[in-house]
Amino acid sequence: MSIVEITQVAKSYPPASRGAARIQAVNGVSLSINEGEIFAIIGYSGAGKSTLARLINGLERIDSGQIFVDGQSIPDLKEKQLRKLRQSVGMIFQQFNLFTSKTVAGNIDYALATAGWEKDARKQRIAEVLDFVGLLEKAWAYPNQLSGGQKQRVGIARALATRPKILLADEATSALDPETTGEVASLLSRINRELGTTIVLITHEMDVVRSIAHRAAVMEKGEIVELADTASLFLAPKSRAAKNFVATVIDGEPHGEDLARLRERHPGRLVTVKIPQTEERLQERVFTTLGAGKVSWELVHGGVVHLQDEDIAVFTFNFQGLSTDVDALIASLKQIVTTIEVGR
Ligand code: ADP
């Protein structure tokens, strides 16, 4: 059963400068999120992910389309009903958004009081949720006495306090180091399993998607360009955007055993290209070139190498086709970026 049902939803904003076109942040999105699943919305900055999240909890009004959350038609709700709805749609943020002047318990208490909980019930609930996230002993600490991961666990406890059916996590792990990211991701997964909470995970971090999401949608320029269960997305991404995202979690250039394994599995010619991420258009040109010829290509290995002041995407492709066509394709790629045939 779906708990979020979005049909042909659009949302635009006024342009930054006068006379320019309106910004189409979300453009004709249709999406159905099942009750009890972890659904990831993936995309680069500016793709429209946060806007979509704000439409789901009614913080923003849609321009057109239809959106049902937990059986209620969001556009038809009055402000008071929207406030009520937001109690069943908890939200956690990249920057935690805690009150620094309140204790951990005080932050959660505030959320409960706003939702109209009585004092005794609040006290008990605060203890319950802090225990659940493993921070009971930090109840009287202030946010700036906590690590990033602990702050986010407080953010999660606060969001859970009112027993939401849906948890919207907007880049909730993006400000954390990799180890802490893993811990917070595990906590989200446990919330989903033990409490049955539906989680909408907005992120550009594919490791998190891979480790906990059941399904994922990839957004680009306000539209959903691909929607699949997580395994299919990682094994056989179809859109260019999905291929790029998947490539970020597979390691860089293949060497040694990796290369031998690729060689064994793929009968074609293996070619690695290195695309500096400082120039946005380069990646687009590479994929356009790949699509233009007669050679069939498949992304088999890839990753991003982080250098001091630039990141380089390293993709290895398996090319299959006539050898003259493959030669021509390699020559075209070499005109754009560093291109190496590997494992010959
Ligand atoms: P994402 O979360 O994927 O980074 P956003 O939903 O934040 O994307 O933004 C999508 C587009 O809408 C961007 O071009 C952004 O600049 C624009 N946008 C988002 N919120 C506003 C706003 N309140 N006012 C004007 N433009 C906005």
Short mmCIF file of C-alpha atoms and ligand atoms in Angstrom, two decimals:
data_model
loop_
_atom_site.label_atom_id
_atom_site.label_comp_id
_atom_site.label_asym_id
_atom_site.label_seq_id
_atom_site.Cartn_x
_atom_site.Cartn_y
_atom_site.Cartn_z
CA MET A 1 0.00 0.00 0.00
CA SER A 2 1.34 3.41 -0.84
CA ILE A 3 1.72 6.03 1.86
CA VAL A 4 2.88 8.81 -0.48
CA GLU A 5 1.19 9.10 -3.85
CA ILE A 6 2.48 11.84 -6.12
CA THR A 7 0.94 12.40 -9.55
CA GLN A 8 2.26 14.81 -12.16
CA VAL A 9 3.44 17.28 -9.55
CA ALA A 10 5.09 20.54 -10.57
CA LYS A 11 6.62 23.32 -8.50
CA SER A 12 8.38 26.41 -9.78
CA TYR A 13 10.03 29.40 -8.12
CA PRO A 14 10.46 32.98 -9.27
CA PRO A 15 13.76 33.55 -11.06
CA ALA A 16 16.73 34.99 -9.18
CA SER A 17 16.95 37.93 -11.59
CA ARG A 18 14.08 39.86 -13.13
CA GLY A 19 13.10 38.90 -16.64
CA ALA A 20 14.64 35.42 -16.43
CA ALA A 21 12.47 32.30 -16.72
CA ARG A 22 10.90 30.79 -13.60
CA ILE A 23 12.89 27.98 -12.01
CA GLN A 24 11.12 24.66 -12.55
CA ALA A 25 12.31 22.90 -9.40
CA VAL A 26 9.99 19.89 -9.75
CA ASN A 27 8.62 19.09 -13.18
CA GLY A 28 5.88 16.53 -13.74
CA VAL A 29 6.95 14.04 -11.06
CA SER A 30 4.86 10.94 -10.44
CA LEU A 31 5.91 8.64 -7.66
CA SER A 32 4.42 6.16 -5.27
CA ILE A 33 6.17 5.32 -1.99
CA ASN A 34 5.07 2.15 -0.21
CA GLU A 35 4.27 2.02 3.45
CA GLY A 36 7.21 0.55 5.37
CA GLU A 37 9.91 0.95 2.75
CA ILE A 38 13.12 2.96 2.64
CA PHE A 39 12.88 4.98 -0.53
CA ALA A 40 15.90 6.96 -1.70
CA ILE A 41 15.73 10.06 -3.86
CA ILE A 42 19.10 10.56 -5.47
CA GLY A 43 20.38 13.52 -7.44
CA TYR A 44 23.02 16.20 -7.72
CA SER A 45 22.59 19.56 -6.03
CA GLY A 46 19.75 21.51 -7.63
CA ALA A 47 17.95 18.42 -8.98
CA GLY A 48 14.81 19.25 -6.99
CA LYS A 49 15.09 16.69 -4.16
CA SER A 50 14.58 19.08 -1.24
CA THR A 51 11.70 20.79 -2.99
CA LEU A 52 10.03 17.42 -3.41
CA ALA A 53 10.56 16.71 0.30
CA ARG A 54 9.01 20.05 1.26
CA LEU A 55 6.02 19.27 -0.96
CA ILE A 56 5.56 15.92 0.79
CA ASN A 57 5.32 17.48 4.25
CA GLY A 58 3.30 20.43 3.03
CA LEU A 59 5.94 23.06 3.77
CA GLU A 60 5.49 24.18 0.16
CA ARG A 61 2.38 24.16 -1.98
CA ILE A 62 2.38 22.42 -5.36
CA ASP A 63 1.62 24.42 -8.53
CA SER A 64 -0.20 21.54 -10.19
CA GLY A 65 -0.73 17.81 -9.94
CA GLN A 66 -1.86 15.78 -6.97
CA ILE A 67 -0.19 14.64 -3.80
CA PHE A 68 -1.60 12.31 -1.18
CA VAL A 69 0.23 11.61 2.07
CA ASP A 70 -1.18 9.00 4.40
CA GLY A 71 -4.48 9.17 2.57
CA GLN A 72 -4.84 12.95 2.75
CA SER A 73 -4.84 15.26 -0.23
CA ILE A 74 -2.18 17.80 0.73
CA PRO A 75 -3.38 20.70 -1.49
CA ASP A 76 -6.79 20.52 0.19
CA LEU A 77 -5.47 20.84 3.74
CA LYS A 78 -5.79 24.07 5.74
CA GLU A 79 -2.74 25.36 7.62
CA LYS A 80 -3.94 23.85 10.89
CA GLN A 81 -4.45 20.43 9.29
CA LEU A 82 -1.01 20.73 7.70
CA ARG A 83 0.57 21.26 11.10
CA LYS A 84 -1.15 18.10 12.26
CA LEU A 85 0.08 16.24 9.19
CA ARG A 86 3.68 17.27 9.90
CA GLN A 87 3.50 15.36 13.17
CA SER A 88 3.13 12.20 11.15
CA VAL A 89 5.92 13.26 8.78
CA GLY A 90 9.10 13.72 10.81
CA MET A 91 12.07 15.47 9.25
CA ILE A 92 15.81 15.32 9.82
CA PHE A 93 18.31 17.68 8.28
CA GLN A 94 21.91 17.85 7.11
CA GLN A 95 22.77 20.58 9.65
CA PHE A 96 20.72 18.92 12.43
CA ASN A 97 18.73 22.14 13.14
CA LEU A 98 18.89 21.75 16.93
CA PHE A 99 18.35 24.64 19.35
CA THR A 100 21.83 25.22 20.74
CA SER A 101 20.42 27.02 23.80
CA LYS A 102 18.33 23.99 24.80
CA THR A 103 19.55 20.68 26.19
CA VAL A 104 19.10 17.46 24.28
CA ALA A 105 15.98 16.72 26.35
CA GLY A 106 14.83 20.32 25.88
CA ASN A 107 15.01 20.00 22.10
CA ILE A 108 12.81 16.93 22.12
CA ASP A 109 10.51 18.42 24.73
CA TYR A 110 9.94 21.44 22.50
CA ALA A 111 8.83 19.25 19.59
CA LEU A 112 6.44 17.32 21.81
CA ALA A 113 5.02 20.45 23.48
CA THR A 114 4.42 22.00 20.05
CA ALA A 115 2.51 18.87 19.12
CA GLY A 116 0.35 19.32 22.21
CA TRP A 117 1.71 16.57 24.45
CA GLU A 118 1.11 16.85 28.22
CA LYS A 119 4.09 17.28 30.52
CA ASP A 120 4.19 13.79 32.07
CA ALA A 121 3.75 12.06 28.74
CA ARG A 122 6.53 14.23 27.31
CA LYS A 123 8.95 13.26 30.04
CA GLN A 124 8.36 9.58 29.48
CA ARG A 125 8.55 9.89 25.70
CA ILE A 126 11.84 11.82 25.84
CA ALA A 127 13.41 8.99 27.83
CA GLU A 128 12.03 6.40 25.42
CA VAL A 129 13.35 8.00 22.25
CA LEU A 130 16.73 8.87 23.76
CA ASP A 131 17.07 5.29 24.88
CA PHE A 132 16.16 4.10 21.40
CA VAL A 133 18.95 6.16 19.79
CA GLY A 134 21.40 5.28 22.58
CA LEU A 135 21.76 8.76 24.05
CA LEU A 136 19.91 8.57 27.35
CA GLU A 137 23.03 9.64 29.26
CA LYS A 138 23.25 12.82 27.14
CA ALA A 139 19.77 14.10 28.04
CA TRP A 140 21.17 17.13 29.90
CA ALA A 141 24.02 17.88 27.52
CA TYR A 142 23.88 20.81 25.11
CA PRO A 143 24.20 20.20 21.36
CA ASN A 144 27.64 21.83 21.16
CA GLN A 145 28.94 19.24 23.65
CA LEU A 146 28.08 16.46 21.20
CA SER A 147 29.80 15.00 18.15
CA GLY A 148 28.20 15.34 14.70
CA GLY A 149 26.88 11.79 14.83
CA GLN A 150 25.39 12.33 18.30
CA LYS A 151 23.75 15.57 17.15
CA GLN A 152 22.14 13.75 14.27
CA ARG A 153 20.91 11.02 16.62
CA VAL A 154 19.27 13.75 18.70
CA GLY A 155 17.73 15.12 15.49
CA ILE A 156 16.40 11.64 14.78
CA ALA A 157 15.10 11.19 18.33
CA ARG A 158 13.30 14.52 18.07
CA ALA A 159 11.76 13.56 14.73
CA LEU A 160 10.65 10.20 16.13
CA ALA A 161 9.17 11.65 19.33
CA THR A 162 5.70 12.27 17.91
CA ARG A 163 5.61 8.75 16.39
CA PRO A 164 5.63 9.77 12.73
CA LYS A 165 4.62 7.29 10.06
CA ILE A 166 7.09 8.81 7.64
CA LEU A 167 10.60 10.09 8.24
CA LEU A 168 12.05 12.48 5.66
CA ALA A 169 15.82 12.48 5.85
CA ASP A 170 17.19 15.38 3.82
CA GLU A 171 20.93 14.79 3.28
CA ALA A 172 20.94 13.58 6.88
CA THR A 173 24.38 11.99 6.63
CA SER A 174 26.06 14.46 4.28
CA ALA A 175 27.77 16.47 7.02
CA LEU A 176 29.19 13.36 8.73
CA ASP A 177 32.45 11.45 8.27
CA PRO A 178 32.18 8.01 6.63
CA GLU A 179 32.18 6.00 9.86
CA THR A 180 29.52 8.13 11.50
CA THR A 181 27.54 8.06 8.26
CA GLY A 182 27.47 4.28 8.55
CA GLU A 183 26.20 4.46 12.15
CA VAL A 184 23.43 6.91 11.33
CA ALA A 185 22.45 4.86 8.27
CA SER A 186 22.22 1.75 10.48
CA LEU A 187 20.04 3.64 12.94
CA LEU A 188 17.67 4.67 10.13
CA SER A 189 17.52 1.07 8.99
CA ARG A 190 16.72 -0.09 12.54
CA ILE A 191 13.93 2.50 12.84
CA ASN A 192 12.48 1.16 9.61
CA ARG A 193 12.68 -2.47 10.75
CA GLU A 194 11.64 -2.12 14.37
CA LEU A 195 9.14 0.73 14.20
CA GLY A 196 7.89 0.15 10.65
CA THR A 197 8.50 3.80 9.81
CA THR A 198 8.56 4.62 6.10
CA ILE A 199 11.78 6.48 5.33
CA VAL A 200 12.33 8.86 2.44
CA LEU A 201 16.05 9.24 2.09
CA ILE A 202 17.21 12.27 0.13
CA THR A 203 20.86 11.95 -0.66
CA HIS A 204 23.68 12.05 -3.15
CA GLU A 205 25.65 9.44 -1.19
CA MET A 206 25.39 6.13 -2.98
CA ASP A 207 27.00 4.17 -0.15
CA VAL A 208 24.03 5.01 2.06
CA VAL A 209 21.57 4.10 -0.68
CA ARG A 210 23.35 0.83 -1.30
CA SER A 211 23.44 -0.12 2.37
CA ILE A 212 19.87 0.64 3.44
CA ALA A 213 17.44 1.68 0.65
CA HIS A 214 14.91 -0.72 -0.82
CA ARG A 215 14.11 1.36 -3.89
CA ALA A 216 15.48 4.54 -5.37
CA ALA A 217 14.53 7.28 -7.79
CA VAL A 218 17.16 9.34 -9.58
CA MET A 219 16.25 13.00 -10.16
CA GLU A 220 17.72 15.35 -12.69
CA LYS A 221 16.47 18.87 -13.51
CA GLY A 222 13.25 18.41 -11.57
CA GLU A 223 12.34 15.11 -13.19
CA ILE A 224 12.65 11.47 -12.22
CA VAL A 225 14.92 9.92 -14.81
CA GLU A 226 15.06 6.45 -13.31
CA LEU A 227 13.23 4.46 -10.65
CA ALA A 228 14.21 0.96 -9.62
CA ASP A 229 14.80 -1.37 -6.71
CA THR A 230 18.26 -0.78 -5.28
CA ALA A 231 19.85 -3.96 -6.61
CA SER A 232 18.71 -3.30 -10.17
CA LEU A 233 19.87 0.27 -9.98
CA PHE A 234 23.36 -0.77 -8.94
CA LEU A 235 23.63 -3.74 -11.25
CA ALA A 236 22.11 -2.22 -14.37
CA PRO A 237 21.67 1.55 -14.19
CA LYS A 238 20.02 2.79 -17.36
CA SER A 239 20.05 6.58 -17.34
CA ARG A 240 23.28 8.49 -17.66
CA ALA A 241 22.71 10.11 -14.27
CA ALA A 242 22.19 6.75 -12.55
CA LYS A 243 25.30 5.33 -14.24
CA ASN A 244 27.32 8.27 -12.96
CA PHE A 245 26.02 7.86 -9.42
CA VAL A 246 26.64 4.14 -9.37
CA ALA A 247 30.15 4.70 -10.67
CA THR A 248 30.95 6.81 -7.60
CA VAL A 249 30.83 3.80 -5.29
CA ILE A 250 32.71 1.36 -7.42
CA ASP A 251 36.46 1.86 -7.02
CA GLY A 252 38.68 3.90 -9.38
CA GLU A 253 40.89 2.47 -12.09
CA PRO A 254 40.92 -1.36 -12.18
CA HIS A 255 44.24 -3.03 -11.31
CA GLY A 256 45.60 -6.49 -10.62
CA GLU A 257 42.91 -8.94 -9.59
CA ASP A 258 40.10 -6.47 -10.29
CA LEU A 259 41.30 -6.08 -13.81
CA ALA A 260 41.77 -9.83 -14.28
CA ARG A 261 38.20 -10.41 -13.10
CA LEU A 262 36.83 -7.77 -15.48
CA ARG A 263 38.87 -9.33 -18.29
CA GLU A 264 37.36 -12.71 -17.52
CA ARG A 265 33.78 -11.48 -17.37
CA HIS A 266 33.72 -9.12 -20.32
CA PRO A 267 34.58 -10.30 -23.79
CA GLY A 268 34.95 -6.80 -25.28
CA ARG A 269 37.72 -4.21 -25.04
CA LEU A 270 38.16 -2.48 -21.70
CA VAL A 271 38.76 1.24 -21.82
CA THR A 272 39.29 3.60 -18.88
CA VAL A 273 38.54 7.30 -19.19
CA LYS A 274 39.48 9.95 -16.64
CA ILE A 275 37.20 12.95 -16.46
CA PRO A 276 38.14 15.96 -14.32
CA GLN A 277 35.02 17.07 -12.44
CA THR A 278 36.02 20.73 -12.52
CA GLU A 279 34.57 20.97 -16.01
CA GLU A 280 30.95 19.92 -15.88
CA ARG A 281 30.50 19.63 -19.62
CA LEU A 282 33.29 17.08 -20.11
CA GLN A 283 31.34 14.20 -18.62
CA GLU A 284 28.35 15.06 -20.78
CA ARG A 285 30.56 15.13 -23.89
CA VAL A 286 32.04 11.73 -23.05
CA PHE A 287 28.61 10.13 -22.68
CA THR A 288 27.31 11.84 -25.81
CA THR A 289 30.29 10.47 -27.73
CA LEU A 290 29.62 7.00 -26.37
CA GLY A 291 26.01 7.16 -27.47
CA ALA A 292 26.79 8.50 -30.93
CA GLY A 293 28.75 5.57 -32.41
CA LYS A 294 27.98 1.99 -33.39
CA VAL A 295 29.85 0.48 -30.47
CA SER A 296 27.80 -1.02 -27.68
CA TRP A 297 29.12 0.06 -24.28
CA GLU A 298 28.63 -0.92 -20.72
CA LEU A 299 30.01 0.71 -17.60
CA VAL A 300 31.87 -2.02 -15.71
CA HIS A 301 34.01 -0.22 -13.17
CA GLY A 302 34.41 3.28 -11.87
CA GLY A 303 34.88 5.73 -9.07
CA VAL A 304 35.97 9.19 -8.14
CA VAL A 305 39.55 9.90 -7.27
CA HIS A 306 39.79 12.85 -4.87
CA LEU A 307 42.78 15.03 -5.51
CA GLN A 308 43.91 18.12 -3.62
CA ASP A 309 41.89 20.61 -5.59
CA GLU A 310 39.90 18.55 -8.01
CA ASP A 311 38.02 15.28 -8.29
CA ILE A 312 38.48 12.98 -11.23
CA ALA A 313 35.82 10.50 -12.26
CA VAL A 314 37.43 7.31 -13.52
CA PHE A 315 35.18 5.09 -15.60
CA THR A 316 36.04 1.78 -17.23
CA PHE A 317 33.84 0.66 -20.09
CA ASN A 318 33.47 -2.61 -21.92
CA PHE A 319 33.20 -1.84 -25.64
CA GLN A 320 31.83 -4.34 -28.09
CA GLY A 321 31.67 -3.84 -31.82
CA LEU A 322 33.77 -3.96 -34.97
CA SER A 323 37.39 -3.32 -34.09
CA THR A 324 37.60 -0.36 -36.50
CA ASP A 325 34.54 1.18 -34.82
CA VAL A 326 36.03 0.65 -31.37
CA ASP A 327 39.32 2.21 -32.56
CA ALA A 328 37.39 5.22 -33.87
CA LEU A 329 35.49 5.61 -30.62
CA ILE A 330 38.70 5.45 -28.57
CA ALA A 331 40.23 8.08 -30.84
CA SER A 332 37.21 10.39 -30.35
CA LEU A 333 37.33 9.95 -26.59
CA LYS A 334 41.05 10.74 -26.55
CA GLN A 335 40.25 14.13 -28.05
CA ILE A 336 38.11 14.94 -25.02
CA VAL A 337 39.72 13.28 -21.99
CA THR A 338 42.50 10.92 -20.91
CA THR A 339 41.56 7.55 -22.39
CA ILE A 340 43.48 4.33 -21.83
CA GLU A 341 42.82 0.85 -23.11
CA VAL A 342 43.42 -1.50 -20.20
CA GLY A 343 44.13 -5.21 -19.85
CA ARG A 344 45.05 -5.95 -23.43
P1 ADP B 1 18.25 19.71 -4.43
O1 ADP B 1 17.60 19.43 -3.12
O2 ADP B 1 18.22 18.53 -5.35
O3 ADP B 1 19.62 20.27 -4.30
P2 ADP B 1 16.38 21.89 -4.61
O4 ADP B 1 15.03 21.30 -4.51
O5 ADP B 1 16.95 22.52 -3.39
O6 ADP B 1 17.38 20.81 -5.20
O7 ADP B 1 16.39 22.99 -5.77
C1 ADP B 1 15.88 22.77 -7.08
C2 ADP B 1 15.92 24.08 -7.83
O8 ADP B 1 14.98 24.99 -7.28
C3 ADP B 1 17.27 24.78 -7.80
O9 ADP B 1 17.48 25.42 -9.02
C4 ADP B 1 17.08 25.79 -6.68
O10 ADP B 1 17.92 26.89 -6.87
C5 ADP B 1 15.63 26.17 -6.82
N1 ADP B 1 15.02 26.53 -5.53
C6 ADP B 1 14.83 25.71 -4.46
N2 ADP B 1 14.20 26.36 -3.46
C7 ADP B 1 13.99 27.64 -3.90
C8 ADP B 1 13.38 28.80 -3.33
N3 ADP B 1 12.83 28.79 -2.11
N4 ADP B 1 13.34 29.92 -4.08
C9 ADP B 1 13.87 29.95 -5.33
N5 ADP B 1 14.45 28.90 -5.93
C10 ADP B 1 14.51 27.75 -5.23
#
